[in-house]
XYZ file of C-alpha atoms in Angstrom:
495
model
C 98.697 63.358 48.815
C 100.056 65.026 51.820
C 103.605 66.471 51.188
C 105.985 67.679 53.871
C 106.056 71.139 54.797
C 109.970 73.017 55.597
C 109.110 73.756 59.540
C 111.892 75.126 61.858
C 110.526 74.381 65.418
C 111.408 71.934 67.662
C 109.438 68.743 68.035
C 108.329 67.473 71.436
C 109.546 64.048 70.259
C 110.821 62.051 67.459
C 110.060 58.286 65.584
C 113.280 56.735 64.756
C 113.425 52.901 63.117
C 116.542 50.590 63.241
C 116.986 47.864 60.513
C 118.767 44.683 61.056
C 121.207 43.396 58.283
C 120.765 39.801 57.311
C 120.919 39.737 53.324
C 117.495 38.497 51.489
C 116.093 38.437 54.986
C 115.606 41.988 54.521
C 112.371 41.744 52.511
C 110.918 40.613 55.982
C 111.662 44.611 57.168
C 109.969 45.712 53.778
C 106.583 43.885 54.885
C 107.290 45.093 58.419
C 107.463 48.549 57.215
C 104.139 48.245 55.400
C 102.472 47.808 58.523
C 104.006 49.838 60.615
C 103.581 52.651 57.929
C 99.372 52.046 57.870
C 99.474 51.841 61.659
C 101.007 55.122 62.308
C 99.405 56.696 59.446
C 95.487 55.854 61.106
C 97.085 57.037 64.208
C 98.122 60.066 63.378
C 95.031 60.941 61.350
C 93.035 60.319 64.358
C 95.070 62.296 66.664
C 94.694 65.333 63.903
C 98.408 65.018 63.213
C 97.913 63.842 59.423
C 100.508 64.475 57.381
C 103.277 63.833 59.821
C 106.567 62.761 59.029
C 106.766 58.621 59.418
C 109.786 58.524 60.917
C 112.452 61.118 61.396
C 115.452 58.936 61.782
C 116.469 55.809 59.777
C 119.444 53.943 60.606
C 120.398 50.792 59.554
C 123.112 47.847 58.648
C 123.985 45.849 56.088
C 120.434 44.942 54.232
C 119.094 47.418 56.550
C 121.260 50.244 55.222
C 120.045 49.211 51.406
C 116.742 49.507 52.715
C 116.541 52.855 54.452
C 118.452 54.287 51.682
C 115.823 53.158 49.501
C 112.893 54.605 52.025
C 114.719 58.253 52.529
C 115.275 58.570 49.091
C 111.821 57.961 47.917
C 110.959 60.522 50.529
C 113.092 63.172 50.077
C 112.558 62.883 45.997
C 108.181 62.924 46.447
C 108.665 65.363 49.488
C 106.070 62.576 51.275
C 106.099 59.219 52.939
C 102.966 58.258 50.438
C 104.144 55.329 48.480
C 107.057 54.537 49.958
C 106.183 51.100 51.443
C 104.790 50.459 47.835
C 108.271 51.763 46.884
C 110.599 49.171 49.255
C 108.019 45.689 48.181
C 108.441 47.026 44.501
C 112.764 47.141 44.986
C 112.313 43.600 46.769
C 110.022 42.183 43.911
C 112.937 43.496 41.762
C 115.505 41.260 43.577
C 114.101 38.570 43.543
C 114.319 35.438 40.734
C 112.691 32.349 40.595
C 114.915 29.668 41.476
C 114.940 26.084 39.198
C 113.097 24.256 42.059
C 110.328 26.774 42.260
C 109.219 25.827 39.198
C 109.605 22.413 39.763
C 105.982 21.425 40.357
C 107.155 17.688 41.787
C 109.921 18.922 44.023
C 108.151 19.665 47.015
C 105.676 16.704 46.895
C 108.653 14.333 46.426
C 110.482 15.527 49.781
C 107.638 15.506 51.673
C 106.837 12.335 50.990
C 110.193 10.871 52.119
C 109.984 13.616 54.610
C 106.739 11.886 55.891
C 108.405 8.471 55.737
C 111.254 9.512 58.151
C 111.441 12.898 60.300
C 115.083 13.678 60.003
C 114.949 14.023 56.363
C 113.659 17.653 55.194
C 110.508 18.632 54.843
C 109.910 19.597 50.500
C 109.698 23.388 51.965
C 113.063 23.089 53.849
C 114.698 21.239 50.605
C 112.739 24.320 48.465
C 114.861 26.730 50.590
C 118.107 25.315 51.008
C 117.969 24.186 47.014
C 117.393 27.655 46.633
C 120.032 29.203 47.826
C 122.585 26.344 46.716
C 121.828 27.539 43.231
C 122.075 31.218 44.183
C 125.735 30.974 45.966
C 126.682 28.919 42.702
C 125.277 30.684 40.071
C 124.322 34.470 41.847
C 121.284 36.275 41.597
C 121.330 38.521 38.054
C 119.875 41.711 40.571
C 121.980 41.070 43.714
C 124.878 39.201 43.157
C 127.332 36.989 40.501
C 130.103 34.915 41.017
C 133.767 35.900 40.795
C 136.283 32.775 39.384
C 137.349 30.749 42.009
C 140.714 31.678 43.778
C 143.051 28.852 44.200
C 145.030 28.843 47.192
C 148.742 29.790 46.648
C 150.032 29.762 50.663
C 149.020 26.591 51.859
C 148.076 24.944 48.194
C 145.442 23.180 50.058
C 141.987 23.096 47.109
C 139.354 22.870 50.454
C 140.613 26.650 51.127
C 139.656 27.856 47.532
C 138.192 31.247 47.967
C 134.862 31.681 46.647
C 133.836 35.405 46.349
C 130.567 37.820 44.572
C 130.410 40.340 43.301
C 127.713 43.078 44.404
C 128.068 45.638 41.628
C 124.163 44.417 40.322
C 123.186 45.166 43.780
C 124.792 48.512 43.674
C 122.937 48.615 40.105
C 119.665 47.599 41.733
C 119.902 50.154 44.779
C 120.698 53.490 41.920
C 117.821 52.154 40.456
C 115.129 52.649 42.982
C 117.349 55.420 45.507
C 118.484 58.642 43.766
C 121.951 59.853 45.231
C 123.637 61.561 46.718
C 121.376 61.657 49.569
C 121.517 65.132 51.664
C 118.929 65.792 54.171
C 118.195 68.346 56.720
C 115.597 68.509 60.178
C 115.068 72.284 58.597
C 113.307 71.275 55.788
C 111.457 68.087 57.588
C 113.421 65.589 55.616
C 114.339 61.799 57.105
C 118.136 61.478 58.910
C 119.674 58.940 57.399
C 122.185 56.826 59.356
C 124.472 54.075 58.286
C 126.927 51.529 59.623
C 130.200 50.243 58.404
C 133.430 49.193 59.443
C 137.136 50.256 58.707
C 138.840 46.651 57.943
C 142.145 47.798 59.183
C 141.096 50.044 62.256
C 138.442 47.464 63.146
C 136.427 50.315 64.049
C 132.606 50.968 63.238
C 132.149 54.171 61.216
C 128.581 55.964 60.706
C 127.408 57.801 57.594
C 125.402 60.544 58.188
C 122.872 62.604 55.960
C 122.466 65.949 58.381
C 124.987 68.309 58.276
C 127.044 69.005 61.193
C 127.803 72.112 62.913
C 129.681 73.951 60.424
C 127.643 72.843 57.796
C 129.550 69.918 56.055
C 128.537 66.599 55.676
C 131.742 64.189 57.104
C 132.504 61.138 59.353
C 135.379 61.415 62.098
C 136.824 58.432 63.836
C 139.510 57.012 64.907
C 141.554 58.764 67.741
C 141.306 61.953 68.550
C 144.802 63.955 67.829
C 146.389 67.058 70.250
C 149.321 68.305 69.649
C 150.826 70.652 72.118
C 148.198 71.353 74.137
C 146.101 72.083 70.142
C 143.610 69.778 69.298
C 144.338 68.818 65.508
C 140.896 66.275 65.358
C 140.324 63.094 64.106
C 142.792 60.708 62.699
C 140.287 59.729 59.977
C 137.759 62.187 58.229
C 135.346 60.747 55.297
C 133.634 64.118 53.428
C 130.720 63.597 51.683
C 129.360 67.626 51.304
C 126.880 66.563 48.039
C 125.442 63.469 50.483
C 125.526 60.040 51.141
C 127.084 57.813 48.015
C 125.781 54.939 46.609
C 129.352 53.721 47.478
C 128.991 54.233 51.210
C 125.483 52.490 51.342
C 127.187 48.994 49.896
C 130.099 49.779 52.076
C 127.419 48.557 54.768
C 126.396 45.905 52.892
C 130.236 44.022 52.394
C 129.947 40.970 53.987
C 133.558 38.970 54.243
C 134.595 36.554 53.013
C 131.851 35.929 50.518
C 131.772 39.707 49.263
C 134.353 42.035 47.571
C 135.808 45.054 50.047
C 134.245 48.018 49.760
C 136.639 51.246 49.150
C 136.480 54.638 50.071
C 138.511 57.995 49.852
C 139.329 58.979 53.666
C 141.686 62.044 54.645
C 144.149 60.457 57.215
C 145.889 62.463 59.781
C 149.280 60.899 60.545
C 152.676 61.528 62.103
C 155.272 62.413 59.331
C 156.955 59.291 59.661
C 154.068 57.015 59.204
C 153.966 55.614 55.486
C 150.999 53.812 53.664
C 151.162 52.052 50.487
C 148.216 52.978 49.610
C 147.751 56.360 49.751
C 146.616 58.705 46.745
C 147.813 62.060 47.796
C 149.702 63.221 50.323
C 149.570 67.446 51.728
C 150.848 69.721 54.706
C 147.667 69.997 57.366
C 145.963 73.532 56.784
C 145.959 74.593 60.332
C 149.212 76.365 59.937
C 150.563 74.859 62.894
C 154.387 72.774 62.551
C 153.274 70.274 64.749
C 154.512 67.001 62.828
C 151.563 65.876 61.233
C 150.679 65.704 57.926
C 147.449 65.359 55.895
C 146.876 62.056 53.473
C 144.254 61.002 51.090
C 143.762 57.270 50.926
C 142.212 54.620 49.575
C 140.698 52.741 53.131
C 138.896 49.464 53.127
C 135.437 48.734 54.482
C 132.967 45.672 55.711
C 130.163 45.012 56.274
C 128.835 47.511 59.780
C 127.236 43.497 61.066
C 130.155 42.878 61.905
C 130.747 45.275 64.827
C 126.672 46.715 65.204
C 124.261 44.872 63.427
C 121.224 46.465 65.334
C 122.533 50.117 65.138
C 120.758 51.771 68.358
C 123.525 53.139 70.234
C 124.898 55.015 67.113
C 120.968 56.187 66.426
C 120.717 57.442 69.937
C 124.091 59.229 70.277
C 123.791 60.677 66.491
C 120.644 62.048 68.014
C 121.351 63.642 70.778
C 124.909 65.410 69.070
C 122.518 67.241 66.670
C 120.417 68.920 68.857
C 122.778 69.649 70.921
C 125.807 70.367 68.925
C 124.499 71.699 65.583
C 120.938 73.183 66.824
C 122.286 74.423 70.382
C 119.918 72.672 72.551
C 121.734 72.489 76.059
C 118.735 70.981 77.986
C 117.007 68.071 76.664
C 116.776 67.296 73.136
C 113.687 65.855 71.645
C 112.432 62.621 73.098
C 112.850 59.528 70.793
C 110.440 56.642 70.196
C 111.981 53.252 68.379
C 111.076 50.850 66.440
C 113.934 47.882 65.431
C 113.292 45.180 63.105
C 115.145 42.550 63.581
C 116.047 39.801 61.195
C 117.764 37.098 63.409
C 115.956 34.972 66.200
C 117.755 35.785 69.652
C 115.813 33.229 71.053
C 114.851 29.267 69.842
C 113.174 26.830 71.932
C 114.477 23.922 69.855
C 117.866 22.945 70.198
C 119.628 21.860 66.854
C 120.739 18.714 66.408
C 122.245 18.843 62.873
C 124.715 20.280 61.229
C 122.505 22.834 59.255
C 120.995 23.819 62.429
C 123.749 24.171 64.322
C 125.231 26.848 61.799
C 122.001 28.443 61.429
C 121.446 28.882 65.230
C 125.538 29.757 65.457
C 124.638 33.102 62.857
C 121.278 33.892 64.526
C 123.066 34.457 67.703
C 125.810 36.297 65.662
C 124.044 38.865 64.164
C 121.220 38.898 66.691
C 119.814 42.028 68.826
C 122.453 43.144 71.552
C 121.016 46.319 72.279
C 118.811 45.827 75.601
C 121.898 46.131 77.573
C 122.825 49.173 75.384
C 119.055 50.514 75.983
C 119.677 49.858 79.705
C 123.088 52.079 80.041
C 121.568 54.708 77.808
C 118.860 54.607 80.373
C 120.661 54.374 83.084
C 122.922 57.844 81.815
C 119.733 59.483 81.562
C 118.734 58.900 84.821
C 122.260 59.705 86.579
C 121.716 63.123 84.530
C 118.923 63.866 85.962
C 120.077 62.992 89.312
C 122.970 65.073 89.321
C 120.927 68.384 87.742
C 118.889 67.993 91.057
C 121.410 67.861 93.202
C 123.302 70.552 91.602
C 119.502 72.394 91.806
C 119.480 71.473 95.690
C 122.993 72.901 96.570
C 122.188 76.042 94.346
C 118.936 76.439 96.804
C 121.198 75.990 100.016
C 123.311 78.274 99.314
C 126.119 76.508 97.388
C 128.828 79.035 95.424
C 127.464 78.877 92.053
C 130.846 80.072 90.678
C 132.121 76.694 92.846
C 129.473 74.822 90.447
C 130.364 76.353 87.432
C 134.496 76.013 87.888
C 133.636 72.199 89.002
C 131.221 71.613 86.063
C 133.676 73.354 83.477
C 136.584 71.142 84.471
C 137.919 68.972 81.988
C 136.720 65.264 82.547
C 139.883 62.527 83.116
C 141.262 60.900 80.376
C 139.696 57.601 79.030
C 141.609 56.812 75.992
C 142.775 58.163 72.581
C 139.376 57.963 70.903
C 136.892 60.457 72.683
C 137.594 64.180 71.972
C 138.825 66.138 75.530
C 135.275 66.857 77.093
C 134.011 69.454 80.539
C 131.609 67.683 82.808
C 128.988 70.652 81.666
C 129.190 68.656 78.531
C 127.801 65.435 80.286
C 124.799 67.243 81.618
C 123.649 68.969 78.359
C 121.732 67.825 75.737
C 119.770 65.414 77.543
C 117.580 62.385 76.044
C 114.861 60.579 76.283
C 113.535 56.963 75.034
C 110.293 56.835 75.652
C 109.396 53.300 73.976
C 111.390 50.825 71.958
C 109.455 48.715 70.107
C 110.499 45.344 68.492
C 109.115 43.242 65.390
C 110.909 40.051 65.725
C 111.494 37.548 62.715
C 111.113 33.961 63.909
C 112.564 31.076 62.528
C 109.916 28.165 61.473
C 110.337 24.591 61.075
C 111.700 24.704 57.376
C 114.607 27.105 58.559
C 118.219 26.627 56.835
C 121.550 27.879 57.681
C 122.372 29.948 54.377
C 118.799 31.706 54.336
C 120.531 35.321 53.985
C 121.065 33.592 49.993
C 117.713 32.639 49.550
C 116.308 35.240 46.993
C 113.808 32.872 45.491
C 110.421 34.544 44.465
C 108.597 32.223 46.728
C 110.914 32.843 49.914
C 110.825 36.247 49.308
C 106.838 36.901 49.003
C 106.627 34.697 52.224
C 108.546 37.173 54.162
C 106.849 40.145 53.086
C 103.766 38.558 54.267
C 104.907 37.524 57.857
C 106.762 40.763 58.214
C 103.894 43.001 57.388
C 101.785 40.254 59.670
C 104.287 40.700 62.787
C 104.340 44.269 62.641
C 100.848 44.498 62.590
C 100.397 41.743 65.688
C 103.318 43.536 67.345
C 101.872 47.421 67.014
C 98.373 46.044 67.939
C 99.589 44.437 71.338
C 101.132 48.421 71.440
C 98.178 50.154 71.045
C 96.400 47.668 73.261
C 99.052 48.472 76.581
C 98.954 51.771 75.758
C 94.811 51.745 75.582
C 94.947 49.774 78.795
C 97.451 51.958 80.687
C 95.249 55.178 79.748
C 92.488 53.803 81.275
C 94.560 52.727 83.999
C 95.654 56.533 85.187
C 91.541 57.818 84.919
């Protein structure tokens, strides 16, 4: 078994992967991760790096949050990434139930043979699926879900608006099971970043759980805007401290889906003018700075949802989360490791076909929903880098002809204009430091097939769930192949 060694240098680069949320669509990432594991694992064996960490950074959303939390757990607890895709199949083998028509040995031959009779009715694998997952949203899933009592509608006393909501406490159940928390990690000791994605119902605002420290040493989450007071800066509006780790609590926090799904709540410390009032705070207190500057400190009890809503593919937050670290907590003020990416995604952004049903109209609507958005976020990140760059050369160039370098540093230790309550007061030295790289981005793409339904994300049937373990582990594989190929192909292609 090869365990991680505690190291304290500075790696040349570093392997991030991004999971998509999308509910029982997420055992597709646990087959995807089985490949992608034995792919790098031969790679780095024959490069003489054997032993190497996996993957330094995983973020994810929703599903994709249960999921990494699963994978950095197993890895921090056996201090290796040996096992661990074992590990995920194993906690999505656990989740999964056979549903009434999967043992139904005449179900499938009955559909298809009307299916065969006339094309618009569904094929006996559709009807499997959608069958499926009928019984699951009615009855739960003993591992993942179970059904609250209907709520009646008292505004509009109208029975089509009856809420129908689930409970995910056997999830939460199912995830201490097979993830040990709290989960604290740090670079120093070669242990997996963990970074998750939720969002604050009433601020509408995405907020990211982190498992590295930050520069003082605590573990915490600020957002919201960004409070001065006098010329002081106070911080934050909203702080979330989590010293001992990531929670349990915070993980499911990511995976609250509205309106099917209970909120998710968590302590926050609030920073607010003394006039403000919340109903449902737990604890109010003076802030400590010792300043009289009309703000006081609250504890309260703040609502979360699912982090699909806002990020579903959480690259941006990856990136940026990356490049504060270096720079902020290990003092890096020229470029900060170099990242290579790999996202799983669970939702089609592309279809050929276009639907002409109901069901296919809703399932296309929700692909498109919750699909990847992050190309045009790759391209600005890009596109920052590059600006960077061209700025340190012509600040290099006017240095060389003879350019003031006390006029440089005033100009670059200027404060940058102000663009809005929620970014912290920042020099233009600040832009120029800590500079990143992407070097690749690779994507493992689920497709849709022909037996597709709309509620698929409720599908936990045994049968649905081995067949996406299978084609994830087989796209990866296809999709890392075609990698090594280019890259085989663009070697050659320098000599």
């Amino acid at each position: 078994m090869s365990s991680i060694k505690k190291k304290t240098d500075i790696p040349e680069k570093e392997r991030a992967l991004v999971l998509q949320g999308g509910g029982s669509l997420g055992a597709y990432e646990a087959g995807a991760y089985r490949a992608i594991y034995e792919f790098l694992s031969n790679r780095d064996e024959e490069g003489g790096e054997k032993g190497r960490s996996m993957f330094n950074i995983v973020a994810g959303t929703s599903i994709g949050a249960i999921n990494a939390a699963v994978l950095v757990s197993y890895v921090v607890e056996n201090q290796t990434y040996e096992g661990s895709a074992e590990r995920l199949v194993d906690f999505w083998n656990y989740l999964s139930k056979d549903s009434m028509v999967d043992t139904n040995p005449f179900f499938k031959p009955w559909w298809d043979y009307w299916h065969a009779m006339n094309r618009e009715i569904a094929s006996g694998e559709a009807a499997r699926r959608y069958f499926s997952a009928k019984e699951f949203a009615i009855f739960g899933v003993p591992t993942v879900f179970y059904p609250h009592g209907p709520t009646r509608d008292s505004k509009f006393y109208d029975s089509d608006n009856t809420w129908y909501r689930y409970s995910n406490e056997p999830l939460k159940r199912s995830l201490e099971r097979f993830a040990k928390f709290p989960i604290a990690t740090t670079q120093e000791d070669n242990q997996p970043r963990l970074l998750l994605v939720a969002v604050d119902v009433a601020d509408g605002t995405p907020v990211t759980f982190d498992s590295y420290p930050k520069e003082d040493g605590s573990r915490k989450t600020e957002y919201g805007k960004f409070i001065s007071h006098n010329d002081k800066e106070i911080g934050f509006e909203r702080v979330i401290h989590y010293d001992k780790g990531i929670t349990s609590d915070q993980v499911i926090a990511s995976g609250s889906y509205p309106v099917n799904f209970d909120f998710a709540k968590i302590e926050v410390e609030s920073y607010n003018s003394e006039s403000a009032s919340n109903s449902k705070q737990i604890d109010v207190k003076k802030t400590t700075n010792g300043n009289d500057n009309g703000y006081s400190h609250r504890k309260e009890m703040r609502y979360f949802w699912d982090g699909g809503l806002m990020t579903n593919t959480p690259l941006m937050q990856l990136v940026l989360m990356h490049r504060y670290y270096w720079w902020k907590v290990r003092g890096l003020k020229d470029r900060v490791p170099r990242l290579g990416i790999c996202v799983i995604n669970l939702h089609p952004k592309k279809q050929t076909e276009i639907p002409s049903d109901r069901d296919g109209v809703i399932n296309r609507n929700s692909d498109i929903t919750f699909s990847d958005r992050t190309q045009q976020e790759e391209t600005m990140l890009l596109l920052v880098s590059d600006f960077v760059d061209l700025i340190k050369d012509l600040i290099k160039g006017a240095e060389e002809r003879g350019v003031d370098k006390n006029f440089i540093t005033n100009l670059l230790n200027r404060k940058t204009n102000f663009h809005g309550q929620f970014l912290k007061p920042r020099r233009f030295q600040d832009i120029l430091e800590g500079r990143f790289e992407i070097d690749e981005i690779i994507r493992v793409d689920r497709k849709n097939d022909e037996h597709t339904i709309s509620n698929k994300t409720f599908d936990f049937s045994s049968e649905t769930i081995k067949l996406l373990l299978e084609r994830g582990y087989n796209d990866a594989r296809n999709e890392f192949d075609e990698y090594a190929r280019n890259q085989l192909v663009k070697t050659v292609e320098k000599k």
